[in-house]
Structure formats: C-alpha cells, structure tokens
Short mmCIF file of C-alpha atoms and ligand atoms in Angstrom, two decimals:
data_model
loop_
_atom_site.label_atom_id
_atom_site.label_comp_id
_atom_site.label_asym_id
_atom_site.label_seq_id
_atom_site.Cartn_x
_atom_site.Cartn_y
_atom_site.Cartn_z
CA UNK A 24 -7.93 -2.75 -38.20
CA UNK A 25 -4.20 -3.76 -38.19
CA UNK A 26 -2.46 -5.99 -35.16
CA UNK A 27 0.47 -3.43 -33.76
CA UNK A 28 2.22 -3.02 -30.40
CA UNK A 29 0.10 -1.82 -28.00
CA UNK A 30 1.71 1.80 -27.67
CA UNK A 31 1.31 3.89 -24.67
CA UNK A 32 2.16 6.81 -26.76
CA UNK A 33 3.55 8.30 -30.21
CA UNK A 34 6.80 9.24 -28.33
CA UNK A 35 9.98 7.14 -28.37
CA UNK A 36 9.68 4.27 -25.97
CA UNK A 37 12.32 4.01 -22.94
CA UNK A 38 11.07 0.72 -22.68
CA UNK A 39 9.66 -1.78 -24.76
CA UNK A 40 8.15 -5.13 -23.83
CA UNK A 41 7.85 -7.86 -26.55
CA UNK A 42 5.64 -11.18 -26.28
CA UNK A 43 6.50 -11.43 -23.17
CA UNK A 44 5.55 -14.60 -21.06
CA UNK A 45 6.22 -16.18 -18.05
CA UNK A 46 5.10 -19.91 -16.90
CA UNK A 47 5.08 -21.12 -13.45
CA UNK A 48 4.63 -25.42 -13.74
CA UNK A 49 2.56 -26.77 -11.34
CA UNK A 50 2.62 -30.38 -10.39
CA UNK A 51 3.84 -32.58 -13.19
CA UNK A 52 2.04 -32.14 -16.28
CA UNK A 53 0.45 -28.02 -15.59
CA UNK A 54 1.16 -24.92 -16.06
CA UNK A 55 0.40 -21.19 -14.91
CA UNK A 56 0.47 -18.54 -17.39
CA UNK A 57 0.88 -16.10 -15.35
CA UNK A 58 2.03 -13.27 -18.42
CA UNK A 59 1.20 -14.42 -21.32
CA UNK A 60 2.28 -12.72 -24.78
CA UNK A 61 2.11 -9.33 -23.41
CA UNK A 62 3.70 -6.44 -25.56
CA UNK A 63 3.54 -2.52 -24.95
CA UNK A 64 5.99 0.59 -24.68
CA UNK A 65 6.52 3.47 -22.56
CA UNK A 66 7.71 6.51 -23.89
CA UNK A 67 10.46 8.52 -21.19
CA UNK A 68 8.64 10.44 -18.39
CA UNK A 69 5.60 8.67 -18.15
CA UNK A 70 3.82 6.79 -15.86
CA UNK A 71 1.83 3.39 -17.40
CA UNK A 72 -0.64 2.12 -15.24
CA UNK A 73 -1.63 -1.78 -14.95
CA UNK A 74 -4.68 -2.54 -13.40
CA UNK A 75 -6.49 -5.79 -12.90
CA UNK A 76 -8.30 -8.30 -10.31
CA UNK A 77 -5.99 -10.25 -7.90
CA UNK A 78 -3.84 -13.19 -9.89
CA UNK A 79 -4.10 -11.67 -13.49
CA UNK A 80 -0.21 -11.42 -13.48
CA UNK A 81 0.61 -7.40 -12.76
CA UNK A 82 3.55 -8.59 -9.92
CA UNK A 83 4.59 -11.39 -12.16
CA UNK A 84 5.10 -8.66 -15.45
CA UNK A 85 6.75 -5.92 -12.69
CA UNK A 86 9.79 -8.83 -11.66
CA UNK A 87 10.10 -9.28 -15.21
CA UNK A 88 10.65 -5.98 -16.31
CA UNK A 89 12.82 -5.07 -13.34
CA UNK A 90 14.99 -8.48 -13.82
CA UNK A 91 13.83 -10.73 -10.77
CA UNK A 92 12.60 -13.18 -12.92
CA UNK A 93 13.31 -14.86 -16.21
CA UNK A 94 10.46 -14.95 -18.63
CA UNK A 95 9.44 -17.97 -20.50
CA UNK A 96 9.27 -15.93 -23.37
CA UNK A 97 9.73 -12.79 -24.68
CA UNK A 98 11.81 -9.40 -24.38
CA UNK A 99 12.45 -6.74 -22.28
CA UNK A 100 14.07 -3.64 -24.51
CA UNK A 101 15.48 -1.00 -22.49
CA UNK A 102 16.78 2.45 -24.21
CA UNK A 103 17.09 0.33 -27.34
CA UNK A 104 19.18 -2.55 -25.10
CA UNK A 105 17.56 -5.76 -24.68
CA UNK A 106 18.22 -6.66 -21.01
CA UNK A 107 19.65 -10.18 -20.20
CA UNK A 108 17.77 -11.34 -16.68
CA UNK A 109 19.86 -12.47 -13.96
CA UNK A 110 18.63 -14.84 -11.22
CA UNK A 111 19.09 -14.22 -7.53
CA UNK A 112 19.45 -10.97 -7.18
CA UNK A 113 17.94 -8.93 -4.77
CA UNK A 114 17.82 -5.82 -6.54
CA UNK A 115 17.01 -3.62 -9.90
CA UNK A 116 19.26 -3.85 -12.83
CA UNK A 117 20.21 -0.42 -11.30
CA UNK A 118 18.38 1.50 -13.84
CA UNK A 119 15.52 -0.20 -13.56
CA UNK A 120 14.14 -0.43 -9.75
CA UNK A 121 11.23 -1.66 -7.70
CA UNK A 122 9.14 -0.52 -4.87
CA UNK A 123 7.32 -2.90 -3.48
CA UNK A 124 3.90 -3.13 -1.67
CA UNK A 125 5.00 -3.55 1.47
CA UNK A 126 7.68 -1.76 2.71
CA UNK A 127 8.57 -3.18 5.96
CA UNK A 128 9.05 -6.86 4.95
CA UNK A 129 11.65 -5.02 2.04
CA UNK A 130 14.11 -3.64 4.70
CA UNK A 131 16.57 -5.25 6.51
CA UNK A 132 15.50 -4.86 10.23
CA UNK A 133 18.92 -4.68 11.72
CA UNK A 134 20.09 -2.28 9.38
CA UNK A 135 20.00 1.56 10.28
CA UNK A 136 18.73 3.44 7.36
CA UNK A 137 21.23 4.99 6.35
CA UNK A 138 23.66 1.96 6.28
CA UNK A 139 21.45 0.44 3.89
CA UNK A 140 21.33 3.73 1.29
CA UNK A 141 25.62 4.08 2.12
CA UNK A 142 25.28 0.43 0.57
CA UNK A 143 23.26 1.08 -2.30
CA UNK A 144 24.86 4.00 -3.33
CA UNK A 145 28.49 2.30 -2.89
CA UNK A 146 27.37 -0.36 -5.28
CA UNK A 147 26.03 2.67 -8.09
CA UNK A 148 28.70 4.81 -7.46
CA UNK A 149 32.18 2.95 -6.89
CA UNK A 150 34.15 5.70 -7.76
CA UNK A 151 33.24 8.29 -4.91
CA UNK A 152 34.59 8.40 -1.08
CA UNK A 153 33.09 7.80 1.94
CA UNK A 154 32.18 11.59 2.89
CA UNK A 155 30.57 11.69 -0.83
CA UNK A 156 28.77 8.67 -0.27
CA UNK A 157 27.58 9.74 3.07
CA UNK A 158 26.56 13.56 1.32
CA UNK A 159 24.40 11.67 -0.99
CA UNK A 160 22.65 9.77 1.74
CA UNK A 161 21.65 13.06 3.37
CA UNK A 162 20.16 14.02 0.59
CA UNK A 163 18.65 10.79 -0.50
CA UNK A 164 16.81 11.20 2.78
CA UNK A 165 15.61 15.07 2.23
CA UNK A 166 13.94 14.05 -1.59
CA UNK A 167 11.96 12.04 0.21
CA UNK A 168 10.91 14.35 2.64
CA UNK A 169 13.15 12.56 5.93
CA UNK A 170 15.58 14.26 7.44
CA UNK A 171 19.51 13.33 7.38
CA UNK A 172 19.07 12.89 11.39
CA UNK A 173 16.70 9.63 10.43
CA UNK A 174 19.39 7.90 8.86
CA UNK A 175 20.63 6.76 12.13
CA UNK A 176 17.24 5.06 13.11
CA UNK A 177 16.29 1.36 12.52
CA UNK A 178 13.44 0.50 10.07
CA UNK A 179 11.11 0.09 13.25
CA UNK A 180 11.13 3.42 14.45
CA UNK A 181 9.45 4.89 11.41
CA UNK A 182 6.02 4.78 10.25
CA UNK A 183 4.72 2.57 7.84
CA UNK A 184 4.51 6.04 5.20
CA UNK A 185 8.14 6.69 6.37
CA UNK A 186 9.05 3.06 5.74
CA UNK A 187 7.66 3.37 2.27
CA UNK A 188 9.91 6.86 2.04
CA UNK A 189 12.97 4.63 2.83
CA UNK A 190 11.71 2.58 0.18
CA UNK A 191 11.73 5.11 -2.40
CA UNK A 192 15.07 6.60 -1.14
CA UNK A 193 16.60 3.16 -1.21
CA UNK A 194 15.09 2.80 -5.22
CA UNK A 195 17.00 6.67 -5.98
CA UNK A 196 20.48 5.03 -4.44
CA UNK A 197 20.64 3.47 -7.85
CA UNK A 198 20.16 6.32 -9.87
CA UNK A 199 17.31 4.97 -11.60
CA UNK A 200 15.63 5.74 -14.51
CA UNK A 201 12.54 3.82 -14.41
CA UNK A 202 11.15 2.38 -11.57
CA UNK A 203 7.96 0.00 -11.28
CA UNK A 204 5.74 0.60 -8.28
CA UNK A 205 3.99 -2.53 -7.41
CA UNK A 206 1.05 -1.41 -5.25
CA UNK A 207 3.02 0.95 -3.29
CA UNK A 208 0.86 2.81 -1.20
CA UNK A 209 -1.71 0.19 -1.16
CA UNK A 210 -0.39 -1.39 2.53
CA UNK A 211 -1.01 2.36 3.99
CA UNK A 212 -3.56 4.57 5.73
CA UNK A 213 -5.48 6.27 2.97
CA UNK A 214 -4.16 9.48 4.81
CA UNK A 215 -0.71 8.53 4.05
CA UNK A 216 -1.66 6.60 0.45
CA UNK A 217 -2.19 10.20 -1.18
CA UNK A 218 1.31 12.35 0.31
CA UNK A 219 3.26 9.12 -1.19
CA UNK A 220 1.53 9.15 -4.03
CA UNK A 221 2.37 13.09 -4.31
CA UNK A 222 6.01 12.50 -3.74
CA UNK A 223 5.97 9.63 -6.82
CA UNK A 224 4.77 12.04 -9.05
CA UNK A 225 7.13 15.19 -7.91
CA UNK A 226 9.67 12.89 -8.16
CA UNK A 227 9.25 11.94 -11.61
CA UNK A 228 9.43 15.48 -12.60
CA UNK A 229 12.47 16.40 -10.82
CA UNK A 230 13.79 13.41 -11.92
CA UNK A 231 12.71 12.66 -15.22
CA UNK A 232 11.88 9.50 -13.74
CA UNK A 233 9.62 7.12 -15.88
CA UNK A 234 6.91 4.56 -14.17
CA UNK A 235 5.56 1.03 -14.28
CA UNK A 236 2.65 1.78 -11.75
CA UNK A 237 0.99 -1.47 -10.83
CA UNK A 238 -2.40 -1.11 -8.65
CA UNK A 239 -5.53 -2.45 -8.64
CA UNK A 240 -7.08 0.97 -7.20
CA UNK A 241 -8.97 2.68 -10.06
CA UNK A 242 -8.80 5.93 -8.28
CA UNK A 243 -4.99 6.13 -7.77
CA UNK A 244 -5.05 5.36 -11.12
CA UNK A 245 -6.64 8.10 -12.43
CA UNK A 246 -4.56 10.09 -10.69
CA UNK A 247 -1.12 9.45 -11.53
CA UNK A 248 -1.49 7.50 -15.01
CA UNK A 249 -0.32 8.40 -18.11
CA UNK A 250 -1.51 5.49 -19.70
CA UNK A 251 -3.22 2.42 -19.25
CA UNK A 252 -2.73 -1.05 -19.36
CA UNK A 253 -5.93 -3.61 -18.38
CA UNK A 254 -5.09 -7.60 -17.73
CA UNK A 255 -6.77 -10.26 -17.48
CA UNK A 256 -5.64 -13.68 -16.63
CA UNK A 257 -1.83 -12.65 -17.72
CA UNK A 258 -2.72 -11.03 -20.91
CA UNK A 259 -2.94 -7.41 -21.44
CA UNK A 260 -6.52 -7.23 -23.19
CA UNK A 261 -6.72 -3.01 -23.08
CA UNK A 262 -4.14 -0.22 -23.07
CA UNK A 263 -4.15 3.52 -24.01
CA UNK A 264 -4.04 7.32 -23.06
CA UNK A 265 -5.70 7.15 -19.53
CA UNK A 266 -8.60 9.14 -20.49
CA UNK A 267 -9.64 7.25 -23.60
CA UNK A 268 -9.39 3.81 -21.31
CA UNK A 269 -11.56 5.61 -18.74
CA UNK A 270 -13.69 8.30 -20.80
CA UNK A 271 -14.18 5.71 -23.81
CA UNK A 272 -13.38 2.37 -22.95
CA UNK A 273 -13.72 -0.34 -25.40
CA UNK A 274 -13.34 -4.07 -23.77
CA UNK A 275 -15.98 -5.18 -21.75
CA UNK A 276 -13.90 -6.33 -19.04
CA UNK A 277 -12.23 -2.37 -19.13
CA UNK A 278 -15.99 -0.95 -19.58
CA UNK A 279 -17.23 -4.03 -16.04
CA UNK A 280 -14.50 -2.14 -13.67
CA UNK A 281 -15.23 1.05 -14.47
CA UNK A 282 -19.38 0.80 -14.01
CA UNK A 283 -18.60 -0.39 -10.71
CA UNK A 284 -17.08 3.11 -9.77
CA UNK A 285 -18.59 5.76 -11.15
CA UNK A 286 -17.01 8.85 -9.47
CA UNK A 287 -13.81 8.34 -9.72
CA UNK A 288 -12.67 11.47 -8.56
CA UNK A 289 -14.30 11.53 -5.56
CA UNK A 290 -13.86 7.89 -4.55
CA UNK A 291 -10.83 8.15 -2.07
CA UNK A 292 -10.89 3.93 -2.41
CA UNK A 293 -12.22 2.90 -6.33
CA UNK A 294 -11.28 -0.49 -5.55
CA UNK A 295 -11.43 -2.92 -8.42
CA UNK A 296 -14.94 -4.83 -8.90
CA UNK A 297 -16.04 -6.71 -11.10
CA UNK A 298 -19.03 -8.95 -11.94
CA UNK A 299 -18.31 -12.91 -11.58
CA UNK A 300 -15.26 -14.51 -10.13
CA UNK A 301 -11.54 -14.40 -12.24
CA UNK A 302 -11.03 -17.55 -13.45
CA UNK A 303 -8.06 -19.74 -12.65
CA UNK A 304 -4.72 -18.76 -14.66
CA UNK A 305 -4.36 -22.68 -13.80
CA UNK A 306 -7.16 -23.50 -16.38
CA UNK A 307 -7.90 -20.26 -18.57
CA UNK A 308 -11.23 -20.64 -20.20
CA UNK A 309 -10.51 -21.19 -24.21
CA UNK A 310 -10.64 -18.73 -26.72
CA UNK A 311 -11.37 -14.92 -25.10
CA UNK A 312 -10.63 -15.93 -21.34
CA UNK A 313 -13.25 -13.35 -20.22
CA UNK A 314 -15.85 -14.94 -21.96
CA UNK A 315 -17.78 -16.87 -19.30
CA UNK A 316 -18.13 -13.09 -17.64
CA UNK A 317 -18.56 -11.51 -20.65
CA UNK A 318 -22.68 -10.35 -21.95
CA UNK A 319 -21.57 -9.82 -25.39
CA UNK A 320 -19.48 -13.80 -25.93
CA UNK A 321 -20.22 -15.63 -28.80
CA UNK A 322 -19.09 -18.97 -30.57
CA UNK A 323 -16.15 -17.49 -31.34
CA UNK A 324 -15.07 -15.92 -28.30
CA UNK A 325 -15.63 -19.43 -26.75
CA UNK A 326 -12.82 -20.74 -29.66
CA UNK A 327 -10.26 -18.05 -31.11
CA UNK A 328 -8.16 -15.87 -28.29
CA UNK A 329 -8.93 -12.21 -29.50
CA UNK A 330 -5.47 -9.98 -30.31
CA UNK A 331 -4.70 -6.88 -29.45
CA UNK A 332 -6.01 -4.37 -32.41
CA UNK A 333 -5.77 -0.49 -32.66
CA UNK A 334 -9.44 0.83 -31.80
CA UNK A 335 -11.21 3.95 -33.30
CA UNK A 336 -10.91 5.56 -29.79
CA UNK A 337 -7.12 5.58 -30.13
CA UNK A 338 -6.87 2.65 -27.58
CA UNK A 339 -5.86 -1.10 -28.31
CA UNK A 340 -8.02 -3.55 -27.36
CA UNK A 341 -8.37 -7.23 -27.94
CA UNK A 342 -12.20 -8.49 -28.29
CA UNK A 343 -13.82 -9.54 -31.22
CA UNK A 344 -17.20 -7.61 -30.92
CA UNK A 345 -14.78 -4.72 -30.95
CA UNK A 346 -13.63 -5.55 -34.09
CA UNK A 347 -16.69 -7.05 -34.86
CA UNK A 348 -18.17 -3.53 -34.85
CA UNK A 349 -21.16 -5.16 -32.53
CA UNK A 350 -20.32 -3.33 -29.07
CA UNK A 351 -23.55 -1.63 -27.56
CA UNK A 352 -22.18 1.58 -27.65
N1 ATP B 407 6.35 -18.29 -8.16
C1 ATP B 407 5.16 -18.70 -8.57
N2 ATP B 407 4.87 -20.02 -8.71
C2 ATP B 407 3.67 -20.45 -9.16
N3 ATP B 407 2.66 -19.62 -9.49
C3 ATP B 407 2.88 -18.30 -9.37
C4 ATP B 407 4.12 -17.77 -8.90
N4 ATP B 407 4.04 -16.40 -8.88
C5 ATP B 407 2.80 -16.11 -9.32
N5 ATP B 407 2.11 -17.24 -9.60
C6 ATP B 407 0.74 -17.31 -10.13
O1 ATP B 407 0.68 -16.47 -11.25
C7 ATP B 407 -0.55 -15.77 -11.31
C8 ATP B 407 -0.29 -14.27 -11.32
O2 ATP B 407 0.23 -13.88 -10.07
P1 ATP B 407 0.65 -12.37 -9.74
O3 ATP B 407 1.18 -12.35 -8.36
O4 ATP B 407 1.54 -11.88 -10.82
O5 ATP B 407 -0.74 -11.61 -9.83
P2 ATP B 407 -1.13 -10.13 -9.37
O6 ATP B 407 -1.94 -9.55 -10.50
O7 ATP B 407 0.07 -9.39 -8.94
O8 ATP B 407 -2.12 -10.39 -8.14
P3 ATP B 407 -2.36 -9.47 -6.81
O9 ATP B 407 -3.28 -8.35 -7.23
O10 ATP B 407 -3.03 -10.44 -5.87
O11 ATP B 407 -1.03 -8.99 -6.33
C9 ATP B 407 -1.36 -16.26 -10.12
O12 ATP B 407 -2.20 -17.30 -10.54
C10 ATP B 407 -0.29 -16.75 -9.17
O13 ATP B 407 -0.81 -17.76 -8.33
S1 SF4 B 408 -13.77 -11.33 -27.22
FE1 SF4 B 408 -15.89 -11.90 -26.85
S2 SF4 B 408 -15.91 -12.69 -24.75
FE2 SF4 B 408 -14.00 -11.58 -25.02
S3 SF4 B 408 -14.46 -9.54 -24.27
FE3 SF4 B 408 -14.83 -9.49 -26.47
S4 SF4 B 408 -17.00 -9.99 -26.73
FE4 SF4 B 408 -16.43 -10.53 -24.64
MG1 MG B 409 0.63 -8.46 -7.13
#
C-alpha cells in the first residue's frame, strides 16, 4: 500500500487541501492541534462530508478552507489557485462561503433582510445598478423558497428554518461556488432539519454548487454525502465514497460510530456515539491518538502515528492493523 492524498474521487478536484494544520497556543509553553496535517480533494459538484465527536477540529478545518483563519501549516488550492488567507474578515473569499450552525447569531438584527443581501450582492457585483441589485435580491429570496415581500422584515420575524434560508440566500449573494456548511440544520426542529437539507441539495444541482458538509449527524450524512471524511482529534484518519465508509468501513474509530447506529435510514437523529471519552486535542495520546479507545492497539499504535494509506475497499484509512492486514473482518 502506497501513502497518496486522500481523494474523494477520480474526478478533477475544485479544491484541494494540503497538510493542512492549524495550532491554537494555550498558556505559555502548549499547544492545540486542532487540524493537524490534514490533506484531501473534492472533485466539482460534490458534497464531502466530515464527521466526528465534538472538538476533533471539523469548525476549525471549515474557517480554514473558507479563509477565516490562517493555518499553521499547509494549503488551501482552489481551481488550481492557492488561496492567500486574510484576517478579519467577516465573510467568504466570495467563491468560497459559509453557513453556519446557527443562523440567528450570523445576522445582523437591525438589518432588514433584504438590506443585508442589497449589500452582499453590491460587494459581488459592483458593476450593476440599484434596480439590478434589488432584481437579484428578489430572486435571491425565491431560491430559497421566501418570498420578495420578506425582504422587508427584520431577522426576528422569521423562523429559525427561515433564518437559516436567509442564511443560505445571504451565502448565493456572492455567487459562490463552494460553500461549507458547518452543522447547518443541526440548531433546528428535526421537522425543519430535513426541507433545509432538501433545499442544500436542489441547490447544488441548479447551481453546480460544490459542498464542505460538516455534521456530526450520521444520518444527515448519509443522506446528502458524496464522500466521506472521519476525524479524530484534528486529523482526518478515514475518507472515501460514502458507501464504502459506511457499507465497508475500515478504521476502527469509522467501524465504533457506525455500530452505534445501525439503521441509518430510518434513524431521523443517528447522532454520533462512540465508546470512551475523546481525548484532549490539548494532550493527544502518542502514536495512533485513538489508541486508548481502540480493541485492536498494539505497541506500535502506542509509538508511531499511523498515515493515511489507500485501502482494498477503495477508501483511505490510517491504522496500522489496516495495513497490518490484522482487522477482524
Ligand atoms: N480559537 C481557539 N483557541 C483555542 N482553541 C481553539 C480555538 N478554536 C478551536 N479550538 C480548539 O480546537 C479543537 C477543535 O475545535 P473545533 O471547534 O474545530 O471542533 P469541532 O469538531 O467543530 O467541535 P464541535 O462538534 O463541538 O463543533 C478543540 O479542542 C477546541 O477547543
Ligand atoms: S492504528 Fe492501532 S490504535 Fe489506531 S485505530 Fe488502528 S489499530 Fe487502533
Ligand atoms: Mg464545530
């Protein structure tokens, strides 16, 4: 088995992330490793999910790739351009946008709706008048399935599903062509979770629109991945074609979520859980960081960090019983 680049896919990446890490110090002398060496691609069109426990780095990875934040390390390669981060600002790099978990603490209060789209679209758009600008707010507002008539109401008066609509619209000002979702519809009524999660997806075919989907929700998952990405403690340690991840798994970690929800499909809430408590990113254990979970960890799983290696499933993995050949099954 060679190391490669965890690949989502055979097709030409849109984007392309390279050993990318990000450090957070703490106190004087420590460090978080939040993402840590984390590499993968996603081909245009598709939707790459990331899944793991709370603190394993998902939001951390989703600001990088969008531009909030400046990794430690690392690249971010977009349609062959690598992008240059810049701090403070409160948006996207335009083509790249984010929707966040929650979406009432991500719009201005004071703000009618569709003053904040006129703005976005202004910024994307410099060349075009007023009465264009205000056109493409109107129908900003009707892909999302809102009416042009809400665009005069204040964040407040909507829903939290409507507020997450805004969201979206606010993400299309920019003409986008890849957008990461971090835990979008996770903040909503399960009756609401599923008609945004709908409108993602139609959106991405009308709009050839390609995905960073970030959830710990094994069931939303399933449902709108392309592929699959599986951290733990800020490193990617599985990624491939969704069903291969879920139908054939090969990390143990990957293989511990997925026993705890067996029915996917008809689990309207496949929360992550797992065995054991995550470990701090503060003070990873050595070697494989899952080990002190893990029922197949050896000597050397206690001692040499495992790297990500092509698996006979199609999927990349990185655990040394895997390569090892010694997995139970
Ligand atoms: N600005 C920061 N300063 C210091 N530590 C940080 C910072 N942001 C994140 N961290 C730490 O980095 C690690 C990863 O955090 P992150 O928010 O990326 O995880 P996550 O997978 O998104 O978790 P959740 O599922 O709870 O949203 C955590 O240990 C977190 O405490
Ligand atoms: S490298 Fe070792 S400890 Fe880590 S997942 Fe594989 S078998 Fe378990
Ligand atoms: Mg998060």
């Amino acid at each position: 088995m060679h190391q490669v680049v965890a690949r989502s896919t055979a097709a030409e990446p849109l984007l392309k992330v390279s050993n990318l890490s990000r450090h957070f110090p703490v106190g004087a002398h420590r460090v978080v490793k939040a993402v840590e060496q984390v590499s993968f691609e996603i081909a245009a069109g598709e939707t790459l999910c990331i899944v793991g426990e709370s603190g394993s780095g998902k939001s951390t990875l989703g600001r990088l790739v969008v531009g909030l934040d400046v990794p430690t390390g690392g690249a971010v390669t977009f349609a062959g351009h690598d992008c240059q981060p810049k701090r403070g600002r409160s948006g996207g790099r335009g083509p790249i946008q984010l929707i966040f978990q929650d979406p009432y603490a991500s719009l201005n209060a004071r703000h009618r709706v569709s003053d904040a789209l006129a703005e976005v679209v202004r910024i994307h758009r410099p060349a075009i008048g007023e009465a264009a600008v205000s056109a493409r707010v109107d129908e900003l507002l009707v892909q999302v399935g809102l009416s042009p008539r809400d665009g005069m109401k204040y964040p407040h008066q909507f829903s939290g599903g409507q507020r997450q609509r805004i969201c979206i619209a606010r993400a299309l000002a920019a003409d986008p062509r890849f957008i990461v979702c971090d835990e979008p519809t996770s903040a909503l009524d399960v009756s609401v979770q599923a008609q945004i999660l709908n409108l993602i997806k139609l959106l991405q075919r009308e709009q050839q629109l390609t995905y960073l989907f970030i959830s710990h929700n094994l069931a939303v998952v399933y449902h709108i991945a392309d592929a699959v990405g599986v951290m733990y403690l800020g490193r990617l340690v599985e990624m491939g074609r969704k069903h291969a991840v879920f139908g054939q798994p090969t990390h143990p970690y990957t293989r511990m979520l997925l026993n705890a929800v067996p029915k996917l499909e008809r689990s309207p809430d496949a929360a992550l859980a797992a065995n054991g408590e995550i470990a701090s990113a503060i003070a990873p254990p050595p070697g494989c960081a899952f080990h002190p979970r893990c029922p197949l960890a050896d000597a050397r799983c206690a001692r040499e960090i495992p790297q990500m290696l092509a698996q006979p499933n199609g999927t990349f993995a990185a655990c040394h019983a895997a390569e090892e050949r010694r997995l139970p099954f």
